[in-house]
Structures are given as C-alpha cells and as structure tokens.
Amino acid sequence: MTRPAVRLLRSVSVYSIALMAPRLLRIVTVPLVVHAVSMQTYGVFIILGTIVPFAQIAADLGTGTAALRLSADEPEGGRASLFASLMVMRVVLTAAVVGALFFFAAPLAHWLEAGATGPSMFSLVIANVVPATLVFGFGDQLRSEERHLTLSALTALQAVAEAGLTVFWVVVHDGGLRGLFLASLWAKLIVLVPYLVACRSTFRGRPRLDHALRMLRLGAPIGVLFVLSGVREFDRYIIKFRLGVGDVARYDLAVRIVAPIVLANMALTLALQPYIYKTFATRSGQAMLRLFFAGYVVLFASIAFGTASLAPEVFPLLAPGSYRDAALLAPALVFAFVIDGVMRIVGLGADFAKRTDAWAVVAVVHVAVALPLTWLLLPHIGLIGAAIGFLVATLATTIVCRVLVQRIFPLDLPVARALVVLALGAASCTVLVAIARPGIASLAMRAIATLVFFAIAFRALGLDVKTLKAAIRGEET
C-alpha cells in the first residue's frame, strides 16, 4: 500500500507539473501576443474575459465542492448517481446563466466600454461559458475518484492547446481580440471530448432530486465564497477606472508572471481535498494535515521569495511594455497567493463539520477589505496599490477564517507563526526588489537572502529532517 505522504506528494507534484509547464509556455508567448495586439487591446481582453469565470461560478453555486465532500460518504454505487445529479444541475444552471448574459449583453457591453468590439465579439465571450462550466464539473468527478494523473493531463492539454491556438490566430494570422477568444473557446471544446470519455460513468447514473438538494444546501455558502472571491477580480475594473485599460494589462501580466504560486495552490487543493476528506477523522490523517501545512508554508513561501526576488531581471524580458517599477508588484502578489493557500487549509475544518456557511463570512471580509483599499491606494502609489490591497485582504481573511473555524472544528495548526513568516517575507522581499541593483541587493545577495528566509521559515514552523523522513516512510512520529 502506498504511504500516505508519498501518495499525497506525488499527487501534488503531478498537478504542479501539469499546471505549471503549459502556463510557463503561455508566459513566454505573452510578449508575442502583446506585440501583436497592443497593450490596450490585451487590456480589453482581460476585462471581457473576466465574464467567463464569473459565469462559471454562478453555474456552479458551490455544488462541485459539495459533491466532492459528499462523495466521500457515498458507497461506490451511489457516486455515479451523485455526479449525474451534479451534471444535470450544471447544464440547467449554465443554460440560465448564458440566457441572462445574452439578455443583459447590451448594458454589460456598455458598462465594460466594450460596445465598440461589436455584438458578435460579446457573443463569442459568452460562448466560452458553456464548455468551461461542463469541464469544471467533470473535473470535480475526477478529483473525487482521485484520478489525479488523468485530470492533470487534461488540464495541461487545455493550457497547451490555448497557447498554441493563440499564437496561431493572433500572432500568425493577426486575429486580434477575436483570435484571443477563439483560441480560448476551441481549447475548451477540444478538451471537453476526453473529459466526456473519462467521466462516462456519470451517464450511467440516475439523477436524484435529493442529491441535488443536498448539494445545494452544502454548496450554497461555498458558492457565495466563490462569487465573492470572483468579485476580488473587480480590482481589474477599479484599475481601469482609476488608471486606464493599459494598466489593467500590465497588472494582469504581473499576475501571470507570478502564476506558478497560484498553480501550486491549485495543485494543493486538487490533491489534498479528496485525501483529507476521507482521513480527517483518523489520527494519522490529522497528523498528516499538520505536517502538510507546515511543509506547504515553508516550501511555497521560499519559492515565493525566490520567484519575487528575480522580478527585476524577469519582468523586463517578459513584459517589456510594463512600467519600469512593475517588478515591485511581484512580492505582494506572490505572497498573497501563498497566504490564500494557507487560508484554504485552515478552512478545511468548516468542510469537515459541514458548516460551509463560514466561507461566506470569510469571502465578505476579503471583498470588504480588498476593493476599498485598492480604490484608495491606486491614485497615490500606482499599480502596487492593487497588489498591497490583495495582500492585506488575504491576511485579514485568513485571520477571520481561523477564528471562525476554530469554533466549529478546531485544528491544531501553527497558523499565527505561518502568517508572521509570510508577512515578514513579503515585506523584506519588497524592500530587496525596490533597491535591487549591482552592489546593492544584487542577484547573488537576493539568492542568499532566499536561503536565509528558507532556514528561518523551516525553524519557525517547527519542521525537522527526522520528522519529514518518518512521514515519507509512513511511520508515526
């Protein structure tokens, strides 16, 4: 039998590689795309493109996560019925969302100042919603079955297809904004076929109303979290109104460049949730969660520090049209994503207790802090104001999440130490990037600082080599 630590690490590694490799390819293609369509057009693409994840969230309502949690308690024969019910709901909700988008297309286009792109362009944006929501639902089924290799391969296929099609339509054939959305649509359609094959057991299940109601009851608060987490993408709209469309593109490029940490969080969630939902009631499962939490903070905080410290060298190569000081955004953004991963682990207690209403409160706090702070900071300190707003809101959210969840389902995790380490890492890395130049915070000095930060984080989170080796061997510690 595979040791739990090895199995979990292998799953996270598989997801990380599958998510990271193709997106690194996309980062490389970004300068080509921006050169072909201009920073202004790319900014319009970002603004319009946010419609798709919002619609995807609305068509999900948290039911996918609820199905994942409920499937852990279902007998083998009942899971097909559960996911058949999920997909029927997904189709109905997607139809409702798409209908609403077409009905409100004119005012939406006017509000986004995208009317000049024409109705056909807006229809192309909405068309992306249908395959996106279906793929999302099938992914939840693969996660519940712990078919991590299959899901990671299909995720990689979609990303590679979109990168290749984008270069083909936008760079080679000068397709402009239309080419960007066509590439996104066809990549989703291409990957939908193997998803249908991989999840064909769903079509043998019988949808049941009681399954649907259970998923809605458990998933609705999570859906609120997803909606409000999506609302934090409104910082793009705030940037647009306060600074301009070009700055939306520059900010999005900065987010993409630090995307490996986002992908690490995705890998963490994809691999950890199915495993921990099945083992949280056991002593070994709780011990594994504590160790995994500490390991996650140390590893990804160190990666965040090292990645952000390279920003002065990397940003001019990948985003030559950005501001000279755009690298300053990297530390705040990348550490915010790591803290978001901490919050996801801390909040697992609410899922264990099936008290997902706590997520709604957490999401409200994030929006209430992030958007007003971003609005206030942007005119005074520029784009870095959006990154600071994101970082501060994520810290506040994690603290609130910890307080709430400890009352519902206490988890023995070193959260306070983790947040102190992450906040200090973000601040010190920002200083190093701000003064980065030969002789003062040179590349070599920043590399040494990364190693020092790793050693401090390792000690602060209470890790030791003996415990890690024992966990890998599957021994009790």
JSON list of N, CA and C in Angstrom, two decimals, residues 65-123:
[
{"chain": "A", "resi": 65, "resn": "THR", "atom": "N", "xyz": [-17.87, 21.41, -5.21]},
{"chain": "A", "resi": 65, "resn": "THR", "atom": "CA", "xyz": [-17.15, 21.14, -3.96]},
{"chain": "A", "resi": 65, "resn": "THR", "atom": "C", "xyz": [-18.02, 20.31, -3.01]},
{"chain": "A", "resi": 66, "resn": "ALA", "atom": "N", "xyz": [-19.32, 20.61, -2.99]},
{"chain": "A", "resi": 66, "resn": "ALA", "atom": "CA", "xyz": [-20.24, 19.84, -2.14]},
{"chain": "A", "resi": 66, "resn": "ALA", "atom": "C", "xyz": [-20.28, 18.38, -2.58]},
{"chain": "A", "resi": 67, "resn": "ALA", "atom": "N", "xyz": [-20.32, 18.15, -3.89]},
{"chain": "A", "resi": 67, "resn": "ALA", "atom": "CA", "xyz": [-20.33, 16.77, -4.40]},
{"chain": "A", "resi": 67, "resn": "ALA", "atom": "C", "xyz": [-19.05, 16.05, -4.01]},
{"chain": "A", "resi": 68, "resn": "LEU", "atom": "N", "xyz": [-17.95, 16.76, -4.05]},
{"chain": "A", "resi": 68, "resn": "LEU", "atom": "CA", "xyz": [-16.66, 16.17, -3.67]},
{"chain": "A", "resi": 68, "resn": "LEU", "atom": "C", "xyz": [-16.69, 15.75, -2.20]},
{"chain": "A", "resi": 69, "resn": "ARG", "atom": "N", "xyz": [-17.25, 16.61, -1.35]},
{"chain": "A", "resi": 69, "resn": "ARG", "atom": "CA", "xyz": [-17.33, 16.29, 0.08]},
{"chain": "A", "resi": 69, "resn": "ARG", "atom": "C", "xyz": [-18.30, 15.15, 0.32]},
{"chain": "A", "resi": 70, "resn": "LEU", "atom": "N", "xyz": [-19.47, 15.17, -0.32]},
{"chain": "A", "resi": 70, "resn": "LEU", "atom": "CA", "xyz": [-20.49, 14.14, -0.10]},
{"chain": "A", "resi": 70, "resn": "LEU", "atom": "C", "xyz": [-20.08, 12.80, -0.67]},
{"chain": "A", "resi": 71, "resn": "SER", "atom": "N", "xyz": [-19.30, 12.81, -1.74]},
{"chain": "A", "resi": 71, "resn": "SER", "atom": "CA", "xyz": [-18.90, 11.54, -2.37]},
{"chain": "A", "resi": 71, "resn": "SER", "atom": "C", "xyz": [-18.05, 10.69, -1.44]},
{"chain": "A", "resi": 72, "resn": "ALA", "atom": "N", "xyz": [-17.35, 11.34, -0.49]},
{"chain": "A", "resi": 72, "resn": "ALA", "atom": "CA", "xyz": [-16.53, 10.59, 0.46]},
{"chain": "A", "resi": 72, "resn": "ALA", "atom": "C", "xyz": [-17.38, 9.71, 1.36]},
{"chain": "A", "resi": 73, "resn": "ASP", "atom": "N", "xyz": [-18.67, 10.08, 1.54]},
{"chain": "A", "resi": 73, "resn": "ASP", "atom": "CA", "xyz": [-19.57, 9.31, 2.40]},
{"chain": "A", "resi": 73, "resn": "ASP", "atom": "C", "xyz": [-20.47, 8.37, 1.63]},
{"chain": "A", "resi": 74, "resn": "GLU", "atom": "N", "xyz": [-20.39, 8.43, 0.29]},
{"chain": "A", "resi": 74, "resn": "GLU", "atom": "CA", "xyz": [-21.27, 7.62, -0.54]},
{"chain": "A", "resi": 74, "resn": "GLU", "atom": "C", "xyz": [-20.66, 6.25, -0.82]},
{"chain": "A", "resi": 75, "resn": "PRO", "atom": "N", "xyz": [-21.48, 5.19, -0.88]},
{"chain": "A", "resi": 75, "resn": "PRO", "atom": "CA", "xyz": [-20.97, 3.89, -1.33]},
{"chain": "A", "resi": 75, "resn": "PRO", "atom": "C", "xyz": [-20.59, 3.97, -2.80]},
{"chain": "A", "resi": 76, "resn": "GLU", "atom": "N", "xyz": [-19.80, 3.03, -3.25]},
{"chain": "A", "resi": 76, "resn": "GLU", "atom": "CA", "xyz": [-19.29, 3.06, -4.62]},
{"chain": "A", "resi": 76, "resn": "GLU", "atom": "C", "xyz": [-20.41, 3.22, -5.64]},
{"chain": "A", "resi": 77, "resn": "GLY", "atom": "N", "xyz": [-21.52, 2.52, -5.47]},
{"chain": "A", "resi": 77, "resn": "GLY", "atom": "CA", "xyz": [-22.61, 2.58, -6.44]},
{"chain": "A", "resi": 77, "resn": "GLY", "atom": "C", "xyz": [-23.36, 3.89, -6.44]},
{"chain": "A", "resi": 78, "resn": "GLY", "atom": "N", "xyz": [-23.30, 4.64, -5.32]},
{"chain": "A", "resi": 78, "resn": "GLY", "atom": "CA", "xyz": [-24.06, 5.88, -5.23]},
{"chain": "A", "resi": 78, "resn": "GLY", "atom": "C", "xyz": [-23.36, 7.09, -5.82]},
{"chain": "A", "resi": 79, "resn": "ARG", "atom": "N", "xyz": [-22.06, 6.97, -6.11]},
{"chain": "A", "resi": 79, "resn": "ARG", "atom": "CA", "xyz": [-21.32, 8.12, -6.61]},
{"chain": "A", "resi": 79, "resn": "ARG", "atom": "C", "xyz": [-21.72, 8.49, -8.03]},
{"chain": "A", "resi": 80, "resn": "ALA", "atom": "N", "xyz": [-22.03, 7.50, -8.84]},
{"chain": "A", "resi": 80, "resn": "ALA", "atom": "CA", "xyz": [-22.45, 7.79, -10.22]},
{"chain": "A", "resi": 80, "resn": "ALA", "atom": "C", "xyz": [-23.73, 8.60, -10.22]},
{"chain": "A", "resi": 81, "resn": "SER", "atom": "N", "xyz": [-24.66, 8.24, -9.34]},
{"chain": "A", "resi": 81, "resn": "SER", "atom": "CA", "xyz": [-25.91, 8.98, -9.23]},
{"chain": "A", "resi": 81, "resn": "SER", "atom": "C", "xyz": [-25.67, 10.40, -8.73]},
{"chain": "A", "resi": 82, "resn": "LEU", "atom": "N", "xyz": [-24.74, 10.54, -7.78]},
{"chain": "A", "resi": 82, "resn": "LEU", "atom": "CA", "xyz": [-24.42, 11.85, -7.23]},
{"chain": "A", "resi": 82, "resn": "LEU", "atom": "C", "xyz": [-23.89, 12.78, -8.31]},
{"chain": "A", "resi": 83, "resn": "PHE", "atom": "N", "xyz": [-22.94, 12.28, -9.10]},
{"chain": "A", "resi": 83, "resn": "PHE", "atom": "CA", "xyz": [-22.34, 13.14, -10.13]},
{"chain": "A", "resi": 83, "resn": "PHE", "atom": "C", "xyz": [-23.25, 13.30, -11.34]},
{"chain": "A", "resi": 84, "resn": "ALA", "atom": "N", "xyz": [-24.14, 12.33, -11.58]},
{"chain": "A", "resi": 84, "resn": "ALA", "atom": "CA", "xyz": [-25.15, 12.53, -12.62]},
{"chain": "A", "resi": 84, "resn": "ALA", "atom": "C", "xyz": [-26.08, 13.68, -12.22]},
{"chain": "A", "resi": 85, "resn": "SER", "atom": "N", "xyz": [-26.44, 13.73, -10.94]},
{"chain": "A", "resi": 85, "resn": "SER", "atom": "CA", "xyz": [-27.27, 14.83, -10.45]},
{"chain": "A", "resi": 85, "resn": "SER", "atom": "C", "xyz": [-26.53, 16.15, -10.57]},
{"chain": "A", "resi": 86, "resn": "LEU", "atom": "N", "xyz": [-25.23, 16.13, -10.26]},
{"chain": "A", "resi": 86, "resn": "LEU", "atom": "CA", "xyz": [-24.41, 17.35, -10.37]},
{"chain": "A", "resi": 86, "resn": "LEU", "atom": "C", "xyz": [-24.41, 17.88, -11.80]},
{"chain": "A", "resi": 87, "resn": "MET", "atom": "N", "xyz": [-24.21, 16.97, -12.78]},
{"chain": "A", "resi": 87, "resn": "MET", "atom": "CA", "xyz": [-24.10, 17.43, -14.16]},
{"chain": "A", "resi": 87, "resn": "MET", "atom": "C", "xyz": [-25.44, 17.91, -14.71]},
{"chain": "A", "resi": 88, "resn": "VAL", "atom": "N", "xyz": [-26.54, 17.31, -14.28]},
{"chain": "A", "resi": 88, "resn": "VAL", "atom": "CA", "xyz": [-27.85, 17.81, -14.70]},
{"chain": "A", "resi": 88, "resn": "VAL", "atom": "C", "xyz": [-28.06, 19.23, -14.17]},
{"chain": "A", "resi": 89, "resn": "MET", "atom": "N", "xyz": [-27.71, 19.44, -12.89]},
{"chain": "A", "resi": 89, "resn": "MET", "atom": "CA", "xyz": [-27.80, 20.80, -12.33]},
{"chain": "A", "resi": 89, "resn": "MET", "atom": "C", "xyz": [-26.88, 21.76, -13.08]},
{"chain": "A", "resi": 90, "resn": "ARG", "atom": "N", "xyz": [-25.69, 21.29, -13.43]},
{"chain": "A", "resi": 90, "resn": "ARG", "atom": "CA", "xyz": [-24.73, 22.14, -14.12]},
{"chain": "A", "resi": 90, "resn": "ARG", "atom": "C", "xyz": [-25.27, 22.59, -15.48]},
{"chain": "A", "resi": 91, "resn": "VAL", "atom": "N", "xyz": [-25.91, 21.67, -16.19]},
{"chain": "A", "resi": 91, "resn": "VAL", "atom": "CA", "xyz": [-26.48, 22.02, -17.50]},
{"chain": "A", "resi": 91, "resn": "VAL", "atom": "C", "xyz": [-27.60, 23.03, -17.35]},
{"chain": "A", "resi": 92, "resn": "VAL", "atom": "N", "xyz": [-28.49, 22.80, -16.39]},
{"chain": "A", "resi": 92, "resn": "VAL", "atom": "CA", "xyz": [-29.63, 23.71, -16.18]},
{"chain": "A", "resi": 92, "resn": "VAL", "atom": "C", "xyz": [-29.14, 25.10, -15.77]},
{"chain": "A", "resi": 93, "resn": "LEU", "atom": "N", "xyz": [-28.21, 25.14, -14.83]},
{"chain": "A", "resi": 93, "resn": "LEU", "atom": "CA", "xyz": [-27.70, 26.43, -14.35]},
{"chain": "A", "resi": 93, "resn": "LEU", "atom": "C", "xyz": [-26.90, 27.15, -15.44]},
{"chain": "A", "resi": 94, "resn": "THR", "atom": "N", "xyz": [-26.16, 26.40, -16.24]},
{"chain": "A", "resi": 94, "resn": "THR", "atom": "CA", "xyz": [-25.41, 27.02, -17.33]},
{"chain": "A", "resi": 94, "resn": "THR", "atom": "C", "xyz": [-26.35, 27.65, -18.34]},
{"chain": "A", "resi": 95, "resn": "ALA", "atom": "N", "xyz": [-27.42, 26.94, -18.67]},
{"chain": "A", "resi": 95, "resn": "ALA", "atom": "CA", "xyz": [-28.40, 27.50, -19.61]},
{"chain": "A", "resi": 95, "resn": "ALA", "atom": "C", "xyz": [-29.00, 28.79, -19.06]},
{"chain": "A", "resi": 96, "resn": "ALA", "atom": "N", "xyz": [-29.29, 28.82, -17.76]},
{"chain": "A", "resi": 96, "resn": "ALA", "atom": "CA", "xyz": [-29.86, 30.02, -17.14]},
{"chain": "A", "resi": 96, "resn": "ALA", "atom": "C", "xyz": [-28.85, 31.18, -17.17]},
{"chain": "A", "resi": 97, "resn": "VAL", "atom": "N", "xyz": [-27.59, 30.88, -16.87]},
{"chain": "A", "resi": 97, "resn": "VAL", "atom": "CA", "xyz": [-26.56, 31.93, -16.85]},
{"chain": "A", "resi": 97, "resn": "VAL", "atom": "C", "xyz": [-26.32, 32.49, -18.24]},
{"chain": "A", "resi": 98, "resn": "VAL", "atom": "N", "xyz": [-26.21, 31.60, -19.23]},
{"chain": "A", "resi": 98, "resn": "VAL", "atom": "CA", "xyz": [-25.99, 32.05, -20.60]},
{"chain": "A", "resi": 98, "resn": "VAL", "atom": "C", "xyz": [-27.17, 32.88, -21.09]},
{"chain": "A", "resi": 99, "resn": "GLY", "atom": "N", "xyz": [-28.38, 32.45, -20.76]},
{"chain": "A", "resi": 99, "resn": "GLY", "atom": "CA", "xyz": [-29.57, 33.22, -21.13]},
{"chain": "A", "resi": 99, "resn": "GLY", "atom": "C", "xyz": [-29.55, 34.61, -20.52]},
{"chain": "A", "resi": 100, "resn": "ALA", "atom": "N", "xyz": [-29.16, 34.70, -19.25]},
{"chain": "A", "resi": 100, "resn": "ALA", "atom": "CA", "xyz": [-29.10, 36.00, -18.57]},
{"chain": "A", "resi": 100, "resn": "ALA", "atom": "C", "xyz": [-28.04, 36.89, -19.20]},
{"chain": "A", "resi": 101, "resn": "LEU", "atom": "N", "xyz": [-26.90, 36.31, -19.56]},
{"chain": "A", "resi": 101, "resn": "LEU", "atom": "CA", "xyz": [-25.83, 37.09, -20.18]},
{"chain": "A", "resi": 101, "resn": "LEU", "atom": "C", "xyz": [-26.26, 37.66, -21.53]},
{"chain": "A", "resi": 102, "resn": "PHE", "atom": "N", "xyz": [-26.96, 36.86, -22.33]},
{"chain": "A", "resi": 102, "resn": "PHE", "atom": "CA", "xyz": [-27.45, 37.36, -23.62]},
{"chain": "A", "resi": 102, "resn": "PHE", "atom": "C", "xyz": [-28.51, 38.45, -23.40]},
{"chain": "A", "resi": 103, "resn": "PHE", "atom": "N", "xyz": [-29.35, 38.28, -22.38]},
{"chain": "A", "resi": 103, "resn": "PHE", "atom": "CA", "xyz": [-30.40, 39.26, -22.12]},
{"chain": "A", "resi": 103, "resn": "PHE", "atom": "C", "xyz": [-29.80, 40.61, -21.71]},
{"chain": "A", "resi": 104, "resn": "PHE", "atom": "N", "xyz": [-28.72, 40.56, -20.90]},
{"chain": "A", "resi": 104, "resn": "PHE", "atom": "CA", "xyz": [-28.09, 41.79, -20.41]},
{"chain": "A", "resi": 104, "resn": "PHE", "atom": "C", "xyz": [-26.83, 42.16, -21.20]},
{"chain": "A", "resi": 105, "resn": "ALA", "atom": "N", "xyz": [-26.69, 41.59, -22.39]},
{"chain": "A", "resi": 105, "resn": "ALA", "atom": "CA", "xyz": [-25.47, 41.80, -23.17]},
{"chain": "A", "resi": 105, "resn": "ALA", "atom": "C", "xyz": [-25.21, 43.28, -23.46]},
{"chain": "A", "resi": 106, "resn": "ALA", "atom": "N", "xyz": [-26.25, 44.00, -23.87]},
{"chain": "A", "resi": 106, "resn": "ALA", "atom": "CA", "xyz": [-26.08, 45.41, -24.25]},
{"chain": "A", "resi": 106, "resn": "ALA", "atom": "C", "xyz": [-25.61, 46.28, -23.07]},
{"chain": "A", "resi": 107, "resn": "PRO", "atom": "N", "xyz": [-26.30, 46.24, -21.90]},
{"chain": "A", "resi": 107, "resn": "PRO", "atom": "CA", "xyz": [-25.81, 47.06, -20.78]},
{"chain": "A", "resi": 107, "resn": "PRO", "atom": "C", "xyz": [-24.45, 46.62, -20.26]},
{"chain": "A", "resi": 108, "resn": "LEU", "atom": "N", "xyz": [-24.18, 45.31, -20.30]},
{"chain": "A", "resi": 108, "resn": "LEU", "atom": "CA", "xyz": [-22.87, 44.83, -19.86]},
{"chain": "A", "resi": 108, "resn": "LEU", "atom": "C", "xyz": [-21.76, 45.37, -20.76]},
{"chain": "A", "resi": 109, "resn": "ALA", "atom": "N", "xyz": [-21.99, 45.29, -22.07]},
{"chain": "A", "resi": 109, "resn": "ALA", "atom": "CA", "xyz": [-21.00, 45.79, -23.01]},
{"chain": "A", "resi": 109, "resn": "ALA", "atom": "C", "xyz": [-20.77, 47.28, -22.83]},
{"chain": "A", "resi": 110, "resn": "HIS", "atom": "N", "xyz": [-21.85, 48.02, -22.55]},
{"chain": "A", "resi": 110, "resn": "HIS", "atom": "CA", "xyz": [-21.73, 49.46, -22.34]},
{"chain": "A", "resi": 110, "resn": "HIS", "atom": "C", "xyz": [-20.95, 49.74, -21.05]},
{"chain": "A", "resi": 111, "resn": "TRP", "atom": "N", "xyz": [-21.27, 49.01, -19.97]},
{"chain": "A", "resi": 111, "resn": "TRP", "atom": "CA", "xyz": [-20.59, 49.23, -18.69]},
{"chain": "A", "resi": 111, "resn": "TRP", "atom": "C", "xyz": [-19.09, 48.92, -18.80]},
{"chain": "A", "resi": 112, "resn": "LEU", "atom": "N", "xyz": [-18.77, 47.87, -19.55]},
{"chain": "A", "resi": 112, "resn": "LEU", "atom": "CA", "xyz": [-17.37, 47.48, -19.72]},
{"chain": "A", "resi": 112, "resn": "LEU", "atom": "C", "xyz": [-16.67, 48.29, -20.80]},
{"chain": "A", "resi": 113, "resn": "GLU", "atom": "N", "xyz": [-17.43, 49.21, -21.42]},
{"chain": "A", "resi": 113, "resn": "GLU", "atom": "CA", "xyz": [-16.91, 50.01, -22.52]},
{"chain": "A", "resi": 113, "resn": "GLU", "atom": "C", "xyz": [-16.37, 49.11, -23.62]},
{"chain": "A", "resi": 114, "resn": "ALA", "atom": "N", "xyz": [-17.09, 48.00, -23.86]},
{"chain": "A", "resi": 114, "resn": "ALA", "atom": "CA", "xyz": [-16.67, 47.04, -24.88]},
{"chain": "A", "resi": 114, "resn": "ALA", "atom": "C", "xyz": [-17.63, 47.04, -26.05]},
{"chain": "A", "resi": 115, "resn": "GLY", "atom": "N", "xyz": [-18.57, 47.99, -26.08]},
{"chain": "A", "resi": 115, "resn": "GLY", "atom": "CA", "xyz": [-19.54, 48.04, -27.17]},
{"chain": "A", "resi": 115, "resn": "GLY", "atom": "C", "xyz": [-18.89, 48.20, -28.52]},
{"chain": "A", "resi": 116, "resn": "ALA", "atom": "N", "xyz": [-17.73, 48.85, -28.55]},
{"chain": "A", "resi": 116, "resn": "ALA", "atom": "CA", "xyz": [-17.04, 49.07, -29.82]},
{"chain": "A", "resi": 116, "resn": "ALA", "atom": "C", "xyz": [-16.56, 47.77, -30.44]},
{"chain": "A", "resi": 117, "resn": "THR", "atom": "N", "xyz": [-16.46, 46.72, -29.64]},
{"chain": "A", "resi": 117, "resn": "THR", "atom": "CA", "xyz": [-16.00, 45.44, -30.19]},
{"chain": "A", "resi": 117, "resn": "THR", "atom": "C", "xyz": [-17.08, 44.74, -31.00]},
{"chain": "A", "resi": 118, "resn": "GLY", "atom": "N", "xyz": [-18.33, 45.16, -30.85]},
{"chain": "A", "resi": 118, "resn": "GLY", "atom": "CA", "xyz": [-19.42, 44.57, -31.63]},
{"chain": "A", "resi": 118, "resn": "GLY", "atom": "C", "xyz": [-20.12, 43.45, -30.90]},
{"chain": "A", "resi": 119, "resn": "PRO", "atom": "N", "xyz": [-21.40, 43.19, -31.24]},
{"chain": "A", "resi": 119, "resn": "PRO", "atom": "CA", "xyz": [-22.18, 42.14, -30.57]},
{"chain": "A", "resi": 119, "resn": "PRO", "atom": "C", "xyz": [-21.63, 40.74, -30.81]},
{"chain": "A", "resi": 120, "resn": "SER", "atom": "N", "xyz": [-21.05, 40.51, -31.98]},
{"chain": "A", "resi": 120, "resn": "SER", "atom": "CA", "xyz": [-20.52, 39.17, -32.27]},
{"chain": "A", "resi": 120, "resn": "SER", "atom": "C", "xyz": [-19.37, 38.82, -31.35]},
{"chain": "A", "resi": 121, "resn": "MET", "atom": "N", "xyz": [-18.56, 39.82, -30.99]},
{"chain": "A", "resi": 121, "resn": "MET", "atom": "CA", "xyz": [-17.45, 39.58, -30.07]},
{"chain": "A", "resi": 121, "resn": "MET", "atom": "C", "xyz": [-17.97, 39.22, -28.68]},
{"chain": "A", "resi": 122, "resn": "PHE", "atom": "N", "xyz": [-18.99, 39.93, -28.22]},
{"chain": "A", "resi": 122, "resn": "PHE", "atom": "CA", "xyz": [-19.56, 39.65, -26.91]},
{"chain": "A", "resi": 122, "resn": "PHE", "atom": "C", "xyz": [-20.19, 38.26, -26.89]},
{"chain": "A", "resi": 123, "resn": "SER", "atom": "N", "xyz": [-20.81, 37.86, -27.99]},
{"chain": "A", "resi": 123, "resn": "SER", "atom": "CA", "xyz": [-21.38, 36.52, -28.09]},
{"chain": "A", "resi": 123, "resn": "SER", "atom": "C", "xyz": [-20.30, 35.46, -28.02]}
]
